[in-house]
PDB file of C-alpha atoms and ligand atoms in Angstrom:
ATOM      1  CA  MET A   9     137.398-122.987  40.679  1.00  0.00           C
ATOM      2  CA  PHE A  10     133.553-123.570  39.690  1.00  0.00           C
ATOM      3  CA  LYS A  11     135.107-123.865  36.229  1.00  0.00           C
ATOM      4  CA  THR A  12     137.525-126.245  36.961  1.00  0.00           C
ATOM      5  CA  LEU A  13     135.114-128.335  38.911  1.00  0.00           C
ATOM      6  CA  LEU A  14     132.612-128.358  35.926  1.00  0.00           C
ATOM      7  CA  ASN A  15     135.277-129.433  33.505  1.00  0.00           C
ATOM      8  CA  LEU A  16     136.069-132.179  35.843  1.00  0.00           C
ATOM      9  CA  LEU A  17     132.675-133.330  36.202  1.00  0.00           C
ATOM     10  CA  PHE A  18     131.791-132.730  32.530  1.00  0.00           C
ATOM     11  CA  PRO A  19     134.725-132.698  30.716  1.00  0.00           C
ATOM     12  CA  LYS A  20     134.697-130.973  27.320  1.00  0.00           C
ATOM     13  CA  VAL A  21     135.726-133.317  24.381  1.00  0.00           C
ATOM     14  CA  CYS A  22     137.071-132.650  20.610  1.00  0.00           C
ATOM     15  CA  SER A  23     134.413-132.160  18.057  1.00  0.00           C
ATOM     16  CA  GLY A  24     136.737-134.175  15.784  1.00  0.00           C
ATOM     17  CA  CYS A  25     138.079-137.124  17.529  1.00  0.00           C
ATOM     18  CA  LYS A  26     135.722-136.897  20.834  1.00  0.00           C
ATOM     19  CA  GLY A  27     139.127-136.886  23.099  1.00  0.00           C
ATOM     20  CA  ILE A  28     139.058-134.851  25.966  1.00  0.00           C
ATOM     21  CA  LEU A  29     140.156-131.149  25.240  1.00  0.00           C
ATOM     22  CA  LEU A  30     143.079-129.935  27.441  1.00  0.00           C
ATOM     23  CA  GLU A  31     142.132-126.626  29.393  1.00  0.00           C
ATOM     24  CA  SER A  32     144.045-124.330  26.737  1.00  0.00           C
ATOM     25  CA  GLU A  33     142.048-126.140  23.841  1.00  0.00           C
ATOM     26  CA  ASP A  34     138.667-125.093  22.673  1.00  0.00           C
ATOM     27  CA  VAL A  35     136.069-127.224  20.174  1.00  0.00           C
ATOM     28  CA  VAL A  36     138.958-128.996  18.385  1.00  0.00           C
ATOM     29  CA  CYS A  37     142.297-130.706  19.904  1.00  0.00           C
ATOM     30  CA  THR A  38     145.653-129.549  18.771  1.00  0.00           C
ATOM     31  CA  HIS A  39     146.089-133.038  17.137  1.00  0.00           C
ATOM     32  CA  CYS A  40     142.913-132.843  15.012  1.00  0.00           C
ATOM     33  CA  ARG A  41     143.546-129.202  14.241  1.00  0.00           C
ATOM     34  CA  HIS A  42     147.351-130.661  12.778  1.00  0.00           C
ATOM     35  CA  ASP A  43     145.534-133.681  10.949  1.00  0.00           C
ATOM     36  CA  MET A  44     142.979-131.274   9.167  1.00  0.00           C
ATOM     37  CA  PRO A  45     143.372-131.513   5.439  1.00  0.00           C
ATOM     38  CA  PHE A  46     143.577-127.922   4.773  1.00  0.00           C
ATOM     39  CA  THR A  47     143.218-126.855   1.185  1.00  0.00           C
ATOM     40  CA  GLN A  48     145.771-124.064   0.862  1.00  0.00           C
ATOM     41  CA  HIS A  49     143.325-122.653  -1.596  1.00  0.00           C
ATOM     42  CA  HIS A  50     144.283-119.186  -0.461  1.00  0.00           C
ATOM     43  CA  LEU A  51     147.467-119.524  -2.212  1.00  0.00           C
ATOM     44  CA  ILE A  52     146.268-120.186  -5.514  1.00  0.00           C
ATOM     45  CA  GLU A  53     143.687-117.868  -7.439  1.00  0.00           C
ATOM     46  CA  GLU A  54     142.524-120.394  -9.712  1.00  0.00           C
ATOM     47  CA  ASN A  55     142.195-123.390  -7.258  1.00  0.00           C
ATOM     48  CA  GLU A  56     139.565-126.220  -7.492  1.00  0.00           C
ATOM     49  CA  THR A  57     136.568-124.312  -6.004  1.00  0.00           C
ATOM     50  CA  TYR A  58     137.476-121.231  -8.127  1.00  0.00           C
ATOM     51  CA  LYS A  59     137.558-123.530 -11.279  1.00  0.00           C
ATOM     52  CA  LYS A  60     134.021-124.960 -10.492  1.00  0.00           C
ATOM     53  CA  PHE A  61     132.552-121.793 -11.769  1.00  0.00           C
ATOM     54  CA  TYR A  62     134.326-121.472 -14.840  1.00  0.00           C
ATOM     55  CA  GLY A  63     131.866-120.540 -17.572  1.00  0.00           C
ATOM     56  CA  ARG A  64     129.083-120.895 -14.952  1.00  0.00           C
ATOM     57  CA  LEU A  65     129.224-117.684 -12.744  1.00  0.00           C
ATOM     58  CA  PRO A  66     131.825-114.865 -12.817  1.00  0.00           C
ATOM     59  CA  VAL A  67     133.567-114.782  -9.203  1.00  0.00           C
ATOM     60  CA  GLU A  68     136.017-112.612  -7.752  1.00  0.00           C
ATOM     61  CA  HIS A  69     137.239-115.036  -5.537  1.00  0.00           C
ATOM     62  CA  ALA A  70     136.511-118.609  -4.521  1.00  0.00           C
ATOM     63  CA  SER A  71     138.028-121.064  -2.026  1.00  0.00           C
ATOM     64  CA  SER A  72     137.338-123.752   0.163  1.00  0.00           C
ATOM     65  CA  VAL A  73     139.104-124.133   3.993  1.00  0.00           C
ATOM     66  CA  VAL A  74     139.449-128.014   4.050  1.00  0.00           C
ATOM     67  CA  TYR A  75     138.868-131.046   2.054  1.00  0.00           C
ATOM     68  CA  PHE A  76     135.758-133.079   2.921  1.00  0.00           C
ATOM     69  CA  HIS A  77     136.713-136.999   3.182  1.00  0.00           C
ATOM     70  CA  LYS A  78     134.072-139.619   4.197  1.00  0.00           C
ATOM     71  CA  GLN A  79     134.899-141.132   7.761  1.00  0.00           C
ATOM     72  CA  GLY A  80     137.523-138.207   8.251  1.00  0.00           C
ATOM     73  CA  ILE A  81     137.780-135.303  10.879  1.00  0.00           C
ATOM     74  CA  VAL A  82     135.831-132.958   8.687  1.00  0.00           C
ATOM     75  CA  GLN A  83     133.033-135.053   8.091  1.00  0.00           C
ATOM     76  CA  GLU A  84     132.673-135.510  11.841  1.00  0.00           C
ATOM     77  CA  LEU A  85     132.942-131.719  12.339  1.00  0.00           C
ATOM     78  CA  ILE A  86     130.528-130.833   9.458  1.00  0.00           C
ATOM     79  CA  HIS A  87     128.107-133.717  11.123  1.00  0.00           C
ATOM     80  CA  ASN A  88     128.490-131.943  14.773  1.00  0.00           C
ATOM     81  CA  LEU A  89     128.026-128.507  13.288  1.00  0.00           C
ATOM     82  CA  LYS A  90     124.945-129.380  11.128  1.00  0.00           C
ATOM     83  CA  TYR A  91     122.709-131.936  13.468  1.00  0.00           C
ATOM     84  CA  ARG A  92     124.307-131.592  16.979  1.00  0.00           C
ATOM     85  CA  GLY A  93     124.308-127.721  17.404  1.00  0.00           C
ATOM     86  CA  LYS A  94     127.816-127.216  17.677  1.00  0.00           C
ATOM     87  CA  GLN A  95     128.016-123.829  15.955  1.00  0.00           C
ATOM     88  CA  GLU A  96     131.359-123.105  17.598  1.00  0.00           C
ATOM     89  CA  ILE A  97     132.987-125.114  15.004  1.00  0.00           C
ATOM     90  CA  GLY A  98     131.923-122.743  12.340  1.00  0.00           C
ATOM     91  CA  SER A  99     133.169-119.826  14.146  1.00  0.00           C
ATOM     92  CA  LEU A 100     136.527-121.544  15.010  1.00  0.00           C
ATOM     93  CA  ILE A 101     137.197-122.301  11.344  1.00  0.00           C
ATOM     94  CA  GLY A 102     136.158-118.668  10.092  1.00  0.00           C
ATOM     95  CA  LYS A 103     138.697-117.298  12.729  1.00  0.00           C
ATOM     96  CA  TRP A 104     141.436-119.975  11.275  1.00  0.00           C
ATOM     97  CA  TYR A 105     140.425-118.895   7.570  1.00  0.00           C
ATOM     98  CA  ILE A 106     140.499-115.310   8.219  1.00  0.00           C
ATOM     99  CA  GLU A 107     144.525-115.500   9.121  1.00  0.00           C
ATOM    100  CA  ASP A 108     145.074-117.188   5.839  1.00  0.00           C
ATOM    101  CA  ILE A 109     142.817-114.544   3.818  1.00  0.00           C
ATOM    102  CA  LYS A 110     143.158-111.336   5.330  1.00  0.00           C
ATOM    103  CA  ASN A 111     145.747-110.170   3.049  1.00  0.00           C
ATOM    104  CA  ILE A 112     144.113-111.235  -0.337  1.00  0.00           C
ATOM    105  CA  GLU A 113     143.385-108.211  -2.031  1.00  0.00           C
ATOM    106  CA  VAL A 114     140.268-108.767  -3.844  1.00  0.00           C
ATOM    107  CA  LEU A 115     138.577-109.750  -0.612  1.00  0.00           C
ATOM    108  CA  GLN A 116     139.295-106.244   0.904  1.00  0.00           C
ATOM    109  CA  SER A 117     136.128-104.830  -0.961  1.00  0.00           C
ATOM    110  CA  VAL A 118     133.784-107.599   0.650  1.00  0.00           C
ATOM    111  CA  THR A 119     130.909-105.564   1.926  1.00  0.00           C
ATOM    112  CA  GLU A 120     128.460-108.398   2.835  1.00  0.00           C
ATOM    113  CA  VAL A 121     128.679-111.881   3.660  1.00  0.00           C
ATOM    114  CA  ILE A 122     125.725-113.906   2.562  1.00  0.00           C
ATOM    115  CA  PRO A 123     124.724-117.366   3.738  1.00  0.00           C
ATOM    116  CA  VAL A 124     123.342-119.861   1.378  1.00  0.00           C
ATOM    117  CA  PRO A 125     119.637-119.734   3.163  1.00  0.00           C
ATOM    118  CA  LEU A 126     118.113-122.719   4.270  1.00  0.00           C
ATOM    119  CA  HIS A 127     114.409-123.755   3.536  1.00  0.00           C
ATOM    120  CA  ARG A 128     112.094-122.304   6.061  1.00  0.00           C
ATOM    121  CA  LYS A 129     110.924-125.592   7.100  1.00  0.00           C
ATOM    122  CA  LYS A 130     114.368-126.817   7.584  1.00  0.00           C
ATOM    123  CA  LEU A 131     115.360-123.728   9.548  1.00  0.00           C
ATOM    124  CA  ARG A 132     112.582-123.949  11.951  1.00  0.00           C
ATOM    125  CA  GLN A 133     113.602-127.729  12.640  1.00  0.00           C
ATOM    126  CA  ARG A 134     117.314-127.229  13.041  1.00  0.00           C
ATOM    127  CA  GLY A 135     116.888-124.023  14.742  1.00  0.00           C
ATOM    128  CA  TYR A 136     119.968-122.633  13.186  1.00  0.00           C
ATOM    129  CA  ASN A 137     121.687-122.116   9.641  1.00  0.00           C
ATOM    130  CA  GLN A 138     124.980-124.065   9.996  1.00  0.00           C
ATOM    131  CA  VAL A 139     126.999-121.560   8.099  1.00  0.00           C
ATOM    132  CA  ALA A 140     125.892-118.688   9.984  1.00  0.00           C
ATOM    133  CA  ASP A 141     128.677-118.514  12.715  1.00  0.00           C
ATOM    134  CA  PHE A 142     131.363-119.146   9.863  1.00  0.00           C
ATOM    135  CA  GLY A 143     130.105-116.430   8.097  1.00  0.00           C
ATOM    136  CA  LYS A 144     129.728-114.004  10.966  1.00  0.00           C
ATOM    137  CA  ALA A 145     133.527-114.777  11.731  1.00  0.00           C
ATOM    138  CA  LEU A 146     134.385-113.913   7.955  1.00  0.00           C
ATOM    139  CA  ALA A 147     132.342-110.928   8.018  1.00  0.00           C
ATOM    140  CA  HIS A 148     133.917-109.593  11.318  1.00  0.00           C
ATOM    141  CA  GLY A 149     137.503-110.421  10.047  1.00  0.00           C
ATOM    142  CA  LEU A 150     136.828-108.641   6.536  1.00  0.00           C
ATOM    143  CA  GLY A 151     135.035-105.573   8.337  1.00  0.00           C
ATOM    144  CA  ALA A 152     131.838-106.620   6.244  1.00  0.00           C
ATOM    145  CA  ASP A 153     128.363-107.047   7.348  1.00  0.00           C
ATOM    146  CA  TYR A 154     126.557-110.187   7.769  1.00  0.00           C
ATOM    147  CA  ASN A 155     123.335-110.510   6.060  1.00  0.00           C
ATOM    148  CA  ASP A 156     120.710-113.100   6.040  1.00  0.00           C
ATOM    149  CA  ASP A 157     117.539-111.039   4.755  1.00  0.00           C
ATOM    150  CA  LEU A 158     118.620-110.237   1.242  1.00  0.00           C
ATOM    151  CA  LEU A 159     118.980-113.735  -0.273  1.00  0.00           C
ATOM    152  CA  LEU A 160     115.830-116.125   0.032  1.00  0.00           C
ATOM    153  CA  ARG A 161     115.041-119.576  -0.999  1.00  0.00           C
ATOM    154  CA  ASN A 162     111.737-119.795  -3.081  1.00  0.00           C
ATOM    155  CA  THR A 163     109.283-121.641  -1.515  1.00  0.00           C
ATOM    156  CA  TYR A 164     107.177-124.363  -3.680  1.00  0.00           C
ATOM    157  CA  ASN A 165     106.199-122.683  -7.173  1.00  0.00           C
ATOM    158  CA  LYS A 166     102.610-124.043  -8.299  1.00  0.00           C
ATOM    159  CA  THR A 167     103.738-123.398 -11.987  1.00  0.00           C
ATOM    160  CA  GLN A 168     106.343-126.247 -11.702  1.00  0.00           C
ATOM    161  CA  THR A 169     103.702-129.007 -10.963  1.00  0.00           C
ATOM    162  CA  LYS A 170     103.652-130.533 -14.563  1.00  0.00           C
ATOM    163  CA  LYS A 171     107.429-131.332 -14.254  1.00  0.00           C
ATOM    164  CA  ASN A 172     108.563-134.541 -13.119  1.00  0.00           C
ATOM    165  CA  ILE A 173     109.318-134.935  -9.606  1.00  0.00           C
ATOM    166  CA  ALA A 174     113.197-135.055 -10.014  1.00  0.00           C
ATOM    167  CA  ALA A 175     113.148-131.911 -12.162  1.00  0.00           C
ATOM    168  CA  ARG A 176     110.854-130.346  -9.845  1.00  0.00           C
ATOM    169  CA  ALA A 177     113.024-131.125  -6.486  1.00  0.00           C
ATOM    170  CA  GLU A 178     116.017-129.623  -8.398  1.00  0.00           C
ATOM    171  CA  ILE A 179     114.001-126.313  -9.512  1.00  0.00           C
ATOM    172  CA  ILE A 180     112.843-126.064  -5.778  1.00  0.00           C
ATOM    173  CA  ASN A 181     116.038-126.792  -4.287  1.00  0.00           C
ATOM    174  CA  ASN A 182     117.754-124.285  -6.270  1.00  0.00           C
ATOM    175  CA  SER A 183     115.599-121.393  -6.715  1.00  0.00           C
ATOM    176  CA  PHE A 184     116.564-118.341  -4.885  1.00  0.00           C
ATOM    177  CA  ASP A 185     115.505-114.567  -4.965  1.00  0.00           C
ATOM    178  CA  VAL A 186     116.848-111.420  -3.617  1.00  0.00           C
ATOM    179  CA  THR A 187     114.852-108.591  -2.076  1.00  0.00           C
ATOM    180  CA  PRO A 188     117.520-105.959  -2.706  1.00  0.00           C
ATOM    181  CA  THR A 189     116.956-102.076  -1.977  1.00  0.00           C
ATOM    182  CA  ASP A 190     118.706 -99.036  -3.401  1.00  0.00           C
ATOM    183  CA  HIS A 191     121.236 -99.722  -0.392  1.00  0.00           C
ATOM    184  CA  ASP A 192     122.233-103.150  -1.917  1.00  0.00           C
ATOM    185  CA  LYS A 193     123.495-102.020  -5.054  1.00  0.00           C
ATOM    186  CA  ASN A 194     127.350-101.967  -6.199  1.00  0.00           C
ATOM    187  CA  LYS A 195     128.389-104.438  -3.386  1.00  0.00           C
ATOM    188  CA  HIS A 196     130.568-107.123  -3.101  1.00  0.00           C
ATOM    189  CA  PHE A 197     128.947-110.139  -1.890  1.00  0.00           C
ATOM    190  CA  LEU A 198     130.945-113.001  -0.028  1.00  0.00           C
ATOM    191  CA  LEU A 199     128.506-116.124  -0.552  1.00  0.00           C
ATOM    192  CA  VAL A 200     129.343-118.675   2.274  1.00  0.00           C
ATOM    193  CA  ASP A 201     128.329-122.427   2.418  1.00  0.00           C
ATOM    194  CA  ASP A 202     129.338-125.579   4.537  1.00  0.00           C
ATOM    195  CA  VAL A 203     130.230-128.073   1.592  1.00  0.00           C
ATOM    196  CA  ILE A 204     130.596-127.461  -1.977  1.00  0.00           C
ATOM    197  CA  THR A 205     130.095-130.584  -4.112  1.00  0.00           C
ATOM    198  CA  THR A 206     128.709-129.723  -7.611  1.00  0.00           C
ATOM    199  CA  GLY A 207     128.334-126.196  -6.991  1.00  0.00           C
ATOM    200  CA  ALA A 208     124.630-125.770  -8.315  1.00  0.00           C
ATOM    201  CA  THR A 209     123.473-124.203  -5.180  1.00  0.00           C
ATOM    202  CA  LEU A 210     125.935-121.588  -5.001  1.00  0.00           C
ATOM    203  CA  GLU A 211     125.966-121.046  -8.783  1.00  0.00           C
ATOM    204  CA  ALA A 212     122.101-120.189  -8.413  1.00  0.00           C
ATOM    205  CA  CYS A 213     122.538-117.887  -5.226  1.00  0.00           C
ATOM    206  CA  GLY A 214     125.213-116.381  -6.919  1.00  0.00           C
ATOM    207  CA  ARG A 215     122.853-115.571 -10.278  1.00  0.00           C
ATOM    208  CA  ALA A 216     120.473-114.213  -7.959  1.00  0.00           C
ATOM    209  CA  LEU A 217     122.870-111.827  -6.161  1.00  0.00           C
ATOM    210  CA  LEU A 218     124.156-110.749  -9.657  1.00  0.00           C
ATOM    211  CA  LYS A 219     120.829-109.301 -10.701  1.00  0.00           C
ATOM    212  CA  ILE A 220     121.440-106.603  -8.403  1.00  0.00           C
ATOM    213  CA  PRO A 221     122.937-103.600 -10.007  1.00  0.00           C
ATOM    214  CA  GLY A 222     126.606-103.530  -9.514  1.00  0.00           C
ATOM    215  CA  ALA A 223     126.891-106.387  -7.881  1.00  0.00           C
ATOM    216  CA  ARG A 224     130.146-108.672  -7.502  1.00  0.00           C
ATOM    217  CA  VAL A 225     130.323-112.144  -6.105  1.00  0.00           C
ATOM    218  CA  SER A 226     132.660-114.320  -4.590  1.00  0.00           C
ATOM    219  CA  ILE A 227     132.259-117.631  -2.563  1.00  0.00           C
ATOM    220  CA  ILE A 228     133.844-119.243   0.451  1.00  0.00           C
ATOM    221  CA  THR A 229     132.925-122.671   1.728  1.00  0.00           C
ATOM    222  CA  ILE A 230     134.197-124.604   4.684  1.00  0.00           C
ATOM    223  CA  ALA A 231     134.821-127.869   2.847  1.00  0.00           C
ATOM    224  CA  TYR A 232     135.421-128.862  -0.742  1.00  0.00           C
ATOM    225  CA  ALA A 233     133.824-132.597  -1.620  1.00  0.00           C
ATOM    226  CA  HIS A 234     135.556-134.363  -4.558  1.00  0.00           C
ATOM    227  CA  ILE A 235     132.652-135.721  -6.597  1.00  0.00           C
TER     228      ILE A 235
HETATM  229 ZN1   ZN B   4     140.437-134.059  18.376  1.00  0.00          ZN
END
């Protein structure tokens, strides 16, 4: 009763189109879900996301859930996820994707889901890593652990001061480190991020993880942006 009244006063709206959600709908309306540009990457082993890492990083599996188009539903969802605190978008897309990937054999061996870390300053400002709930949903569905302690973004490195500003920014943005213990050896890590563009960040993260003895790496992103 109270819930119904609350819904009347403050109707829940779709995170894709801002339309009012039916009581049976959650986060995204049925219309938006049907309009989502799903990649179907899970049906093709050597899909676009996988091919991004050819000659750059050995990956067991790589895929993205949806295509990112400017002005589209996905852009709206990612914006809401990143800047408006709508973390439930990440878990919803994660739960959808689990249905697609749960029978992919190579993913059965995933032991830990690792989010691409944010800079500490950005994490403080935003208060959450936008890919955390997506990663947790995948971890839950795959029976793996969610681990956001292992991979860390390097902070400013004084030895780089002589490089030019652009080069420095790239180094800082793409510098990651791992702090493994014996417990982290021989793991299959599933790296997760929100949008893949060049793949440079994920490549740098993957390289850091592959320094751990016996490590294997897979990659899943919410969206794939054509560049
Ligand atoms: Zn909608």
